[in-house]
Coordinates of C-alpha atoms in Angstrom, one line a residue:
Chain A
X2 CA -21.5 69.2 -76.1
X3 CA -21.4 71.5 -79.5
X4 CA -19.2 74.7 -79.0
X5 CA -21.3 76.8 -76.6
X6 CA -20.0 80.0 -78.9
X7 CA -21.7 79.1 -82.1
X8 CA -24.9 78.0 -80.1
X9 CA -25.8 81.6 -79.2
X10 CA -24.0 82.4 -82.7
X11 CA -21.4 84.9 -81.0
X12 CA -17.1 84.7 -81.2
X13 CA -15.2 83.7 -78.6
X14 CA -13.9 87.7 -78.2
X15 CA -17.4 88.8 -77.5
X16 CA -17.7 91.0 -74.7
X17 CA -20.3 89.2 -71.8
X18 CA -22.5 92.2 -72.4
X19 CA -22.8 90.6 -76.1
X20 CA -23.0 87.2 -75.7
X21 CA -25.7 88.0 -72.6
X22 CA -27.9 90.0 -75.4
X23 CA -27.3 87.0 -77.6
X24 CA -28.5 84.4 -74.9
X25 CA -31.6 86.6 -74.4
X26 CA -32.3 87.2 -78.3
X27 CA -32.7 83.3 -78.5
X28 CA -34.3 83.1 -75.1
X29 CA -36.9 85.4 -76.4
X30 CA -37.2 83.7 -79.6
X31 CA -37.6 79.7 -78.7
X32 CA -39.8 81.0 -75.2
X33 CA -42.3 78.4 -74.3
X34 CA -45.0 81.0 -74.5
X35 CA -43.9 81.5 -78.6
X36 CA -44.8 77.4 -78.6
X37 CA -47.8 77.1 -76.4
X38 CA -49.9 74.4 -77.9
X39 CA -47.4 73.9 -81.0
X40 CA -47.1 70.4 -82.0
X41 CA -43.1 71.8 -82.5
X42 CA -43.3 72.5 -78.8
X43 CA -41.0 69.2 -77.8
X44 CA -38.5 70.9 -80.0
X45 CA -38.1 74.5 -79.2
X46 CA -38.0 72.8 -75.7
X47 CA -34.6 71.0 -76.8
X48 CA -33.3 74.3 -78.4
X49 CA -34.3 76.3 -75.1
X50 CA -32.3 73.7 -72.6
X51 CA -29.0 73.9 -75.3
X52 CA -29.3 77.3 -75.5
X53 CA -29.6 77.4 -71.3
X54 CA -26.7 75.0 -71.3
X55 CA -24.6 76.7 -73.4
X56 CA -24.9 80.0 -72.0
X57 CA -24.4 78.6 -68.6
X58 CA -21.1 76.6 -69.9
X59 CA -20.0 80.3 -70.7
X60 CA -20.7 81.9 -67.8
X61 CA -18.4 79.2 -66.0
X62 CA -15.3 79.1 -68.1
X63 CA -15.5 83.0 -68.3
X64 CA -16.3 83.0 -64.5
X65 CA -13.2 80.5 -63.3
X66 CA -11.1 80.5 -66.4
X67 CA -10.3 84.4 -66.9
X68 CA -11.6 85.5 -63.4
X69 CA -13.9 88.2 -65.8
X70 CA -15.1 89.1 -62.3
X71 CA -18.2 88.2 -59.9
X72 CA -20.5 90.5 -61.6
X73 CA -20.3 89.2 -65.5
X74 CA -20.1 85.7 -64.5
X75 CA -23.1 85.9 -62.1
X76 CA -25.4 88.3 -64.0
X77 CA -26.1 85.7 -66.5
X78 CA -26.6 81.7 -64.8
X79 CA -29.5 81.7 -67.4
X80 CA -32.3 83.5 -67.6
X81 CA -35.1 81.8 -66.1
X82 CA -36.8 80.6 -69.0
X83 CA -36.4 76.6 -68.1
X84 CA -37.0 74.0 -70.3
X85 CA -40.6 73.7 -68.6
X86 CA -43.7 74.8 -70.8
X87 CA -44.5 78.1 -69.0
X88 CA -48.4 78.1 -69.7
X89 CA -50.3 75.1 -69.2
X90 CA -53.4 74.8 -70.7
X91 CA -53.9 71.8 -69.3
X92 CA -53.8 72.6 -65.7
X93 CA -57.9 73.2 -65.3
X94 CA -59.7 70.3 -63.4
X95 CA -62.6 68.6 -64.8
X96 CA -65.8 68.2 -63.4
X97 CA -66.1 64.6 -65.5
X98 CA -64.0 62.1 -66.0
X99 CA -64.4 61.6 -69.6
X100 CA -63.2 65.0 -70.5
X101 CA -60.5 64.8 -67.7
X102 CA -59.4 61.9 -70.1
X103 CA -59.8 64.3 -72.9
X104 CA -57.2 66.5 -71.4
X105 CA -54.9 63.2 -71.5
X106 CA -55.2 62.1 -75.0
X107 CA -54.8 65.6 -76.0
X108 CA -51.9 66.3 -73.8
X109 CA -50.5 62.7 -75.0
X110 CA -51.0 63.9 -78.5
X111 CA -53.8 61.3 -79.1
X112 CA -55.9 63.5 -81.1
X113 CA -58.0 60.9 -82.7
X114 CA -59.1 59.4 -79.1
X115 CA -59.5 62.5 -77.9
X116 CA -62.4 63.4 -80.2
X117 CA -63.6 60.4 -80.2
X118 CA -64.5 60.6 -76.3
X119 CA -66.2 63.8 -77.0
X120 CA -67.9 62.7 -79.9
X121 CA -69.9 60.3 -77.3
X122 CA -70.0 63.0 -74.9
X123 CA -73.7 64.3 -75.1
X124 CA -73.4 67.3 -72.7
X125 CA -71.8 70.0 -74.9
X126 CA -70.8 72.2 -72.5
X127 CA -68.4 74.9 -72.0
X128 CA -65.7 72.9 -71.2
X129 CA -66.7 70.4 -74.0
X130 CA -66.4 73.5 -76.3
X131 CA -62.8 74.1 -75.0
X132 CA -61.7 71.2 -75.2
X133 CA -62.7 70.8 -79.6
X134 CA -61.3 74.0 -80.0
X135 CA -58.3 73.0 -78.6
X136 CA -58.3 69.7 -80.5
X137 CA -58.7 71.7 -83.1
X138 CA -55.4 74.5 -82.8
X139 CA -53.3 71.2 -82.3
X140 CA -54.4 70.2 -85.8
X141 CA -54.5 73.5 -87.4
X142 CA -57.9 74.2 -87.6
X143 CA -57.3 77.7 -86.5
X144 CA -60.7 79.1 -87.4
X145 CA -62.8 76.2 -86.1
X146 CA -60.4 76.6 -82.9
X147 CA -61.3 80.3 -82.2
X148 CA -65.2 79.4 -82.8
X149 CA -65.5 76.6 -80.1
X150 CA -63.2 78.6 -77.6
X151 CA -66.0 81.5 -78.2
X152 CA -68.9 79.1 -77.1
X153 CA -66.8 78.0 -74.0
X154 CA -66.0 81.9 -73.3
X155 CA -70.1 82.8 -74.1
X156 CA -71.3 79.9 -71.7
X157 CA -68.5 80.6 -68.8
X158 CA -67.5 83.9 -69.3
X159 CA -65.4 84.0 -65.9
X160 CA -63.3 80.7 -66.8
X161 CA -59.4 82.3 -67.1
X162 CA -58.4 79.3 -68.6
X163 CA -61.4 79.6 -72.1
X164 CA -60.5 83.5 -71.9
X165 CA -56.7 82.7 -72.0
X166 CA -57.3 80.6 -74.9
X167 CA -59.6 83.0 -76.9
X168 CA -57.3 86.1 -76.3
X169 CA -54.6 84.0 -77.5
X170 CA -56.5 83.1 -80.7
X171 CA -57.6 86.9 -81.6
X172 CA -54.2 87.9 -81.1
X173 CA -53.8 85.7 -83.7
X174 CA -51.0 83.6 -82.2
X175 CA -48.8 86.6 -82.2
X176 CA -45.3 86.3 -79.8
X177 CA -42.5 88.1 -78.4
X178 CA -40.3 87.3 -81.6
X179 CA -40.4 88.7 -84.5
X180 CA -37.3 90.2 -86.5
X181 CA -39.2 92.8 -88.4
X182 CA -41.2 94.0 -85.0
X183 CA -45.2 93.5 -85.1
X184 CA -45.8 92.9 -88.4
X185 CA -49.3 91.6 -89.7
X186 CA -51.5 91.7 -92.7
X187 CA -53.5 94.7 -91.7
X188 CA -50.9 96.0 -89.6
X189 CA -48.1 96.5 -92.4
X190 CA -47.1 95.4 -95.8
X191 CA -49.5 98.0 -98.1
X192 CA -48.0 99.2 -100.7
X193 CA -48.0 102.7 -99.5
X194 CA -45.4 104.7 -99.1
X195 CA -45.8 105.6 -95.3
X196 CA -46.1 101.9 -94.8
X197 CA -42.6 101.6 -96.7
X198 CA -41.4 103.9 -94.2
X199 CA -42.9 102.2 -91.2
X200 CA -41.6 99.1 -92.3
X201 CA -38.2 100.4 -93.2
X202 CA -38.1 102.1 -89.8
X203 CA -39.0 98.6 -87.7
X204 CA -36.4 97.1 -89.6
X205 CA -33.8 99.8 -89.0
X206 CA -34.8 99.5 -85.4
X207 CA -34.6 95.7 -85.3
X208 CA -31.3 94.9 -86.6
X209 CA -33.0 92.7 -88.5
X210 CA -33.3 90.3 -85.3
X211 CA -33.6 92.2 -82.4
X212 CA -37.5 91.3 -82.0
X213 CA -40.0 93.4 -80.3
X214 CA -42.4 93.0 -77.6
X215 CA -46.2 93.0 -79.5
Chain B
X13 CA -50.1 76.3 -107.1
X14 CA -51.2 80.2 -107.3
X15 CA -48.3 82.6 -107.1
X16 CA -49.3 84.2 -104.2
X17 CA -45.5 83.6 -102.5
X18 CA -43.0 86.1 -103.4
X19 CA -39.9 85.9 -102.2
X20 CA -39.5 89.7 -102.1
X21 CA -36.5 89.7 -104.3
X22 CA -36.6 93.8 -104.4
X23 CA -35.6 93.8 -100.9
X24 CA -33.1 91.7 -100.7
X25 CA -29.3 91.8 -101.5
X26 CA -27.2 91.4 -104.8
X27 CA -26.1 88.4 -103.4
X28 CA -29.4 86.7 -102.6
X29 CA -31.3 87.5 -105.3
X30 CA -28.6 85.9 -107.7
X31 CA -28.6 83.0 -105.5
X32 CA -32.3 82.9 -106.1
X33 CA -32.0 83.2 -109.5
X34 CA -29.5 80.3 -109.4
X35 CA -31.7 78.1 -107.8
X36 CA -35.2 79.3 -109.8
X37 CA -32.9 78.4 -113.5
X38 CA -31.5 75.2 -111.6
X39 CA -35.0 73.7 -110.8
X40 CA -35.9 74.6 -114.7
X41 CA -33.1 72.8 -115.8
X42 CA -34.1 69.9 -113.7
X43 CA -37.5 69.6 -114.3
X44 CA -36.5 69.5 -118.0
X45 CA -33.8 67.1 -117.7
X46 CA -36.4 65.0 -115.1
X47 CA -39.6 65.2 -116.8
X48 CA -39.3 66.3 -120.2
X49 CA -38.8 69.2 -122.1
X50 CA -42.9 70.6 -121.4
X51 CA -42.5 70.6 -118.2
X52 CA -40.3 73.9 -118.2
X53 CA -43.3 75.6 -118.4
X54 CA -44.7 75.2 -115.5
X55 CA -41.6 76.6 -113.3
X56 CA -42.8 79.9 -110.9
X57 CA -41.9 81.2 -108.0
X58 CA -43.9 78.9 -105.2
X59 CA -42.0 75.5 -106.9
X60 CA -39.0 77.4 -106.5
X61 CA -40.0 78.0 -103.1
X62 CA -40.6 75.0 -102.3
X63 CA -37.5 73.5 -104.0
X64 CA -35.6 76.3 -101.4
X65 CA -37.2 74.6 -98.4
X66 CA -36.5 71.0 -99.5
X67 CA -32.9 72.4 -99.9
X68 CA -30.0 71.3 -97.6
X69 CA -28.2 74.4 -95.9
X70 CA -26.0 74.5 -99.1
X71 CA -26.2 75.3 -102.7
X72 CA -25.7 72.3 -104.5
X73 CA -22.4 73.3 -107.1
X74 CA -23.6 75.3 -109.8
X75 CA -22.9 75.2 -113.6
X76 CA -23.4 77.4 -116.7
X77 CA -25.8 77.1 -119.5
X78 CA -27.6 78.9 -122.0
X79 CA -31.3 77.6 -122.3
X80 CA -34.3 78.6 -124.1
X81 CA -35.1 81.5 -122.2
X82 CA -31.4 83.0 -122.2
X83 CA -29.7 81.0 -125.5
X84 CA -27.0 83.7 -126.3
X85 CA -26.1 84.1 -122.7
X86 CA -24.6 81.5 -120.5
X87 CA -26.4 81.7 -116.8
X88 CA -25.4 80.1 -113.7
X89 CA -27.4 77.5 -112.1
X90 CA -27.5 75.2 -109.7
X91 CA -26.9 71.3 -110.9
X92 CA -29.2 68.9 -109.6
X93 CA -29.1 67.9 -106.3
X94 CA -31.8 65.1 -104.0
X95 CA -33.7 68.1 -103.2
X96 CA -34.0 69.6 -106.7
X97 CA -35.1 66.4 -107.9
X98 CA -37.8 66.1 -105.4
X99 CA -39.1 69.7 -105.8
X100 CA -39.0 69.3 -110.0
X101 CA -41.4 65.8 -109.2
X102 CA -43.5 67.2 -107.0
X103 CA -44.2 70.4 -108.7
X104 CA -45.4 68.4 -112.3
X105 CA -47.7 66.7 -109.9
X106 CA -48.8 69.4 -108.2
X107 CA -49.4 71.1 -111.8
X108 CA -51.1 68.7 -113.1
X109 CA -53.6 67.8 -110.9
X110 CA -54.2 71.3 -110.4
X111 CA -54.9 71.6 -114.0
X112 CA -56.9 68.6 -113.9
X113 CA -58.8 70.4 -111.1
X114 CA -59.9 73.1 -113.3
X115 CA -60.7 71.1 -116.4
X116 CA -63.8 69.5 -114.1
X117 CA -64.8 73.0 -112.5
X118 CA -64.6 75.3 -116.6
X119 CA -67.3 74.9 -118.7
X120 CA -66.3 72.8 -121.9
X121 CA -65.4 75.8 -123.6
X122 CA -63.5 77.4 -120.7
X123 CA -61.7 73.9 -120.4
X124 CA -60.5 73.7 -123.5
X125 CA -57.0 75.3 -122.8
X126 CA -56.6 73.1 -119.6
X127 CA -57.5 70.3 -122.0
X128 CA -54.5 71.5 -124.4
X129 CA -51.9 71.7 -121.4
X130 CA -53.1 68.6 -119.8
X131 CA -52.4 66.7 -123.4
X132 CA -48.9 68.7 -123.3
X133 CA -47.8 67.7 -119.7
X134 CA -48.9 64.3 -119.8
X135 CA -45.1 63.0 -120.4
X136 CA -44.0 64.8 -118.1
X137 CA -46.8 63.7 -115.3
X138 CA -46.5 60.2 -115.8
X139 CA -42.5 60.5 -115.3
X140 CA -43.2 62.3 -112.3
X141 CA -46.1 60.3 -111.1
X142 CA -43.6 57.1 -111.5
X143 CA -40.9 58.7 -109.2
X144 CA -42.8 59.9 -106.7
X145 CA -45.9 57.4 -106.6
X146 CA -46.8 58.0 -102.5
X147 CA -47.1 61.6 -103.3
X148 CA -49.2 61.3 -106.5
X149 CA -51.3 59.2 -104.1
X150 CA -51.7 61.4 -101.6
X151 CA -52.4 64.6 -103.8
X152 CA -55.3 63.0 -105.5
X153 CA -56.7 61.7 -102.5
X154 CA -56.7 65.1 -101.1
X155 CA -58.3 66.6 -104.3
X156 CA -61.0 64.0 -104.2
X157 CA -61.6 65.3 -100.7
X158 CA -61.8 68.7 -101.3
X159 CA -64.1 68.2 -104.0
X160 CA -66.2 66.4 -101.8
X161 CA -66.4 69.2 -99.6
X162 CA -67.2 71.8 -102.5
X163 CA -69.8 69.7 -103.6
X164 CA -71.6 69.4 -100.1
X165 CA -70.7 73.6 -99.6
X166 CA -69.2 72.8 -96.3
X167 CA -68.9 76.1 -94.3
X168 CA -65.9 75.6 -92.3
X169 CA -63.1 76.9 -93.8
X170 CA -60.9 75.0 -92.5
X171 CA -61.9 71.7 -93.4
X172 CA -61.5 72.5 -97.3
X173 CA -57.9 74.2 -96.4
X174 CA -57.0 71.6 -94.4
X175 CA -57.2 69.1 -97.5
X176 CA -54.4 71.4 -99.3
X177 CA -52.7 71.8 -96.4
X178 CA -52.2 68.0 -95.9
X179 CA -51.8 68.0 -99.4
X180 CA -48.3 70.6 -99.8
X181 CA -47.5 68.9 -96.2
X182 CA -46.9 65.9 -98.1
X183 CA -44.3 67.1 -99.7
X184 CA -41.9 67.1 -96.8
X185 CA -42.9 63.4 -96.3
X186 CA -39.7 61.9 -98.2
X187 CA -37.5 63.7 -96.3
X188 CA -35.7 61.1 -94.1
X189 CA -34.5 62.8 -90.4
X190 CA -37.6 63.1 -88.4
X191 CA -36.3 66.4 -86.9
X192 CA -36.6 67.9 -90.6
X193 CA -39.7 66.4 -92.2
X194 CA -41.9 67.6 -88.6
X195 CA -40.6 71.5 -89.2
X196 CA -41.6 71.1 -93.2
X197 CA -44.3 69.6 -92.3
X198 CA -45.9 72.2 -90.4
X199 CA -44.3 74.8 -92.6
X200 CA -45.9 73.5 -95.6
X201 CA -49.0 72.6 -93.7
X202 CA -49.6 76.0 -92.8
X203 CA -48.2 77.6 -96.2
X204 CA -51.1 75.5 -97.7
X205 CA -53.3 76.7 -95.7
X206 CA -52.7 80.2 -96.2
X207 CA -52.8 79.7 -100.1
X208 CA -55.8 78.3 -99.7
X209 CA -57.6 80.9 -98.1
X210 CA -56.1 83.4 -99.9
X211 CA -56.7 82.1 -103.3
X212 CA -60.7 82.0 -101.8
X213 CA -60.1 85.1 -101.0
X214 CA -59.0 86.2 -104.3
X215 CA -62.0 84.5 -106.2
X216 CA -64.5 85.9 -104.2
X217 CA -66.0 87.7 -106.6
X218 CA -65.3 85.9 -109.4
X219 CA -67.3 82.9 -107.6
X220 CA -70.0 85.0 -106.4
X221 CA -70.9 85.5 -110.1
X222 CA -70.9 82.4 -111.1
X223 CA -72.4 80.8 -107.9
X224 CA -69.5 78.5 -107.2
X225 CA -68.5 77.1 -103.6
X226 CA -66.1 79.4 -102.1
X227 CA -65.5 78.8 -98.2
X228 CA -65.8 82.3 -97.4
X229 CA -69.3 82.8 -98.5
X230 CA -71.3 80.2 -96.4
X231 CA -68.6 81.0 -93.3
X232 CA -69.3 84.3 -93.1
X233 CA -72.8 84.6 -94.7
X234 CA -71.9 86.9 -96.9
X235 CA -74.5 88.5 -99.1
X236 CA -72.4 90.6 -101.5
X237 CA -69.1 89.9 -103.0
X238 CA -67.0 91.3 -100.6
X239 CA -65.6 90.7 -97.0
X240 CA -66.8 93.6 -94.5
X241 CA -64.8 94.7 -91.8
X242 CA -65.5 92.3 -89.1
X243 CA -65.1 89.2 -91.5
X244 CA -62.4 91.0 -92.7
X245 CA -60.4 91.1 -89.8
X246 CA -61.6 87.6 -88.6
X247 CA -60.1 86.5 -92.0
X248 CA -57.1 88.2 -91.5
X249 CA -56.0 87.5 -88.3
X250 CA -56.5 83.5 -89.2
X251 CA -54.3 84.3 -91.8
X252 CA -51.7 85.9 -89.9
X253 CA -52.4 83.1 -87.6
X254 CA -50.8 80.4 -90.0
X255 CA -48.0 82.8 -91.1
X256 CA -46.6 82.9 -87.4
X257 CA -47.4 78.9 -86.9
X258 CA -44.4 78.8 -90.1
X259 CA -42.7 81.4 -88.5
X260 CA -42.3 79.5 -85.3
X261 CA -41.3 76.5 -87.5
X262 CA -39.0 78.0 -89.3
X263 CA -37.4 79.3 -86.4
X264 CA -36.6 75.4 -85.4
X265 CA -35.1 74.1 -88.8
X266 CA -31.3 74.9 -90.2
X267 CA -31.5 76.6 -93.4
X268 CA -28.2 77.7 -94.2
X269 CA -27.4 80.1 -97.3
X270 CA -31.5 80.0 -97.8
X271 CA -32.1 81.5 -94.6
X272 CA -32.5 85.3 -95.6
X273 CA -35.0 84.7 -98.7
X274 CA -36.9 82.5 -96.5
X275 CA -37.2 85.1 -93.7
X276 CA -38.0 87.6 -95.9
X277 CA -41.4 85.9 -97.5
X278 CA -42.5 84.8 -94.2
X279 CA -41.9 87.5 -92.3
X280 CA -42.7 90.3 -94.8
X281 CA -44.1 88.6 -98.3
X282 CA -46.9 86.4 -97.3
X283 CA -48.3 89.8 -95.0
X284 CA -48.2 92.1 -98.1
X285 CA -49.3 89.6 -100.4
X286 CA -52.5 89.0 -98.3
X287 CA -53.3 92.6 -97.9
X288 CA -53.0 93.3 -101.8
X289 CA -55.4 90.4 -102.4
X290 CA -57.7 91.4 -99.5
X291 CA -57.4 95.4 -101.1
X292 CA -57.8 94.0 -104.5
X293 CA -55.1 95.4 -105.6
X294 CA -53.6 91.8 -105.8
X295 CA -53.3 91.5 -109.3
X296 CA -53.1 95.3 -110.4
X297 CA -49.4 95.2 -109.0
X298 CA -48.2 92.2 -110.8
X299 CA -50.1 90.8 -113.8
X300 CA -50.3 87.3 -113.6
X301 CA -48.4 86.6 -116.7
X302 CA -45.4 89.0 -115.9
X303 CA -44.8 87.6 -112.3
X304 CA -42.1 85.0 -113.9
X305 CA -40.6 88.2 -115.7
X306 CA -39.6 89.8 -112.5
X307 CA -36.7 87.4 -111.6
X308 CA -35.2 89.0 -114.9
X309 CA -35.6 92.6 -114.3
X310 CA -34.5 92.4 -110.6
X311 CA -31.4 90.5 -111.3

């Protein structure tokens, strides 16, 4: 295994206070939720389990190796954030079994089948409207995605899985990480002064990589 | 390619912005030494971009040279390396069949001057073309594409995007570990993207006068030649959308020395460069023919 120091990017004098804060900056940054749907998702998955691994491997040489003491050693065995996908979309049960084979060749990454079974699928329903948008986000299609998850949310307004989706669109695929804090086109950026200000201030706040919670 | 990416050179350190400036005279030197003296002219800001992202984690060793834009004073910059070579190909294609692109859409008048710089990169283009064959390919197959769309006034916006998207996506396609070409891949996928939408954007009213297809008009069934709000913040938040899908990509890939300009543009650049064009105010900050001027003046 690589040196579990420049994993998390800390020395090997850091204090456990700072290489914990570094663990949970990159936590924070590779989080499943930050991938959901994202054809990278397989790899921030392999950067979330070294990370894990690597903070772990600290945690045990500092825990047996320089007795730093129950508490430092313990507080960390990592943070929860598995290697798992935390949300999955692909979780809902369909009613028919051509779009429950949908849900495989998307979740198989078989885009092409996948829209080619609903392309012979006459009942556009909202599920059927889900599913395209979702076809669609995995392809980039952002716009045609957040159109299609509408119908689904218009024709089954109490689904939690075509809300989920939508909400995730108009936030506009915004996540926990972000080193200059919640930044947008029509949140920051002008060319104003107070928006200098605001966006000097994030940064001042931020560290530069700190990240903040939208 | 439009000059809508800045790397916000203002912002940054002494340090970076002369590394910038290293790598901005290096890919001129290249695409000179590569594809003939006329193809100089067609260095900016997004090739040097790009040739940033197709960079290894290291600047390649640098040299110094006086050249026609500096002939008293010898500059640093950096010598050619694999990726320098790629990005110096890729941006005379890129140029030219963008200028190819608007000698069909002017008027024969209009066209004339894209006529003139098409007869002047020609050499170049066919050196280029030659080295890089698969992605000359693929760039006029996605140009024939979009045009198709135009032509039929398709009203997804994504559909036209998505043909430049794939198109700058290509770009990563030579690069050989897997790992790297996926993360430029969807970078570039969604930088295309997001210059495609905001060049519409941009051209909004210029196309509403002269009736030509612009995605945002049949999308949003707009009657005048402006967004209003609720298209406008639709618009944006797509937008923002495909900044934070290269965000997340960036996030995955080792960029080395080139890792604080890069954060920078996507983090800050791309926001404020979209708001000016979506205030209008685009072009009343930085003329279109000084843009190239600012690498002097902030270094």
């Amino acid at each position: 295994m690589n040196d579990p120091y420049k994993i998390l990017g800390v020395s090997e004098s850091a204090t456990n206070a700072e290489v914990k804060k570094a663990y949970l900056d990159l936590a924070r940054k590779y989080h499943p939720d930050n991938y959901h749907d994202n054809p990278l998702a397989d790899l921030a998955q392999e950067k979330m389990k070294e990370i894990n691994a690597a903070y772990e491997e600290i945690n045990k040489m500092r825990g047996s190796g320089r007795g730093s003491g129950s508490t430092a050693g313990r507080s960390g065995s990592s943070y929860g954030y598995g290697g798992g996908t935390a949300r999955e979309t692909w979780s809902g049960q369909s009613d028919s079994s051509v779009l429950q084979q949908v849900r495989i060749a998307i979740n198989t990454g078989n885009l092409t089948r996948a829209e080619g079974l609903l392309a012979g699928y006459a009942d556009h329903n909202a599920e059927w409207n889900f599913l395209k948008g979702a076809i669609c986000y995995r392809r980039g299609w952002l716009d045609e995605a957040l159109r299609y998850y509408q119908n689904a949310c218009q024709m089954d307004p109490g689904n939690p899985e075509y809300r989920q989706a939508l909400d995730f669109m108009q936030n506009a695929g915004a996540s926990a990480y972000s080193p200059t804090g919640a930044f947008g086109t029509e949140v920051c950026g002008g060319d104003n002064l107070c928006q200098k200000l605001c966006c000097a201030w994030l940064l001042c706040n931020g560290c530069g990589f700190l990240g903040f919670r939208c | 390619m439009f000059g809508y990416v800045r790397p916000p050179l203002q912002e940054l350190p002494q340090e970076e912005r002369d590394r910038f400036r290293r790598v901005y005279c290096g890919l001129c030197h290249t695409l000179s030494r590569r594809c003939g003296f006329a193809a100089r002219f067609i260095l900016n800001y997004d090739f040097t971009f790009l040739a940033i992202l197709l960079s290894d984690g290291e600047e390649s060793p640098c040299a110094c040279g006086t050249c026609i834009a500096s002939p008293f004073q010898k500059r640093p910059y950096c010598t050619g390396s694999s990726a320098l070579n790629l990005a110096a190909d890729e941006s005379v294609i890129l140029a030219w069949w963008q200028i190819q692109d608007h000698i069909v859409d002017s008027g024969v008048f209009r066209s004339l001057k894209y006529r003139v710089a098409s007869l002047f990169l020609a050499r170049s283009y066919r050196r280029a073309a030659e080295a890089r064959p698969e992605f000359d390919r693929a760039t006029r197959s996605q140009l024939e594409k979009l045009a198709a769309l135009e032509s039929e006034d398709c009203v997804s916006i994504d559909l036209p995007a998505d043909t430049f998207a794939e198109l700058l996506a290509a770009a990563a396609d030579a690069m050989e570990e897997e790992r790297r070409r996926r993360i430029l891949r969807q970078m570039l996928y969604h930088l295309g993207r997001w210059i495609y939408l905001v060049d519409a954007a941009d051209d909004l009213k210029k196309d509403t006068v002269s009736s030509n297809y612009n995605p945002l008009i049949p999308r949003f069934g707009l009657k005048s030649d402006a967004l209003d709000s609720d298209s406008r913040e639709v618009f944006a938040q797509t937008l923002d959308h495909s900044i934070r899908l290269m965000a997340t990509a960036y996030e995955l890939g080792e960029f080395g020395c080139w890792s604080p300009i890069l954060e920078h543009t996507i983090y800050t650049s791309l926001f404020q460069v979209g708001k000016a064009v979506l205030d209008g105010t685009f072009h009343a900050t930085v003329p279109k023919n000084k843009k190239d001027k600012i690498v002097e003046e902030s270094t």
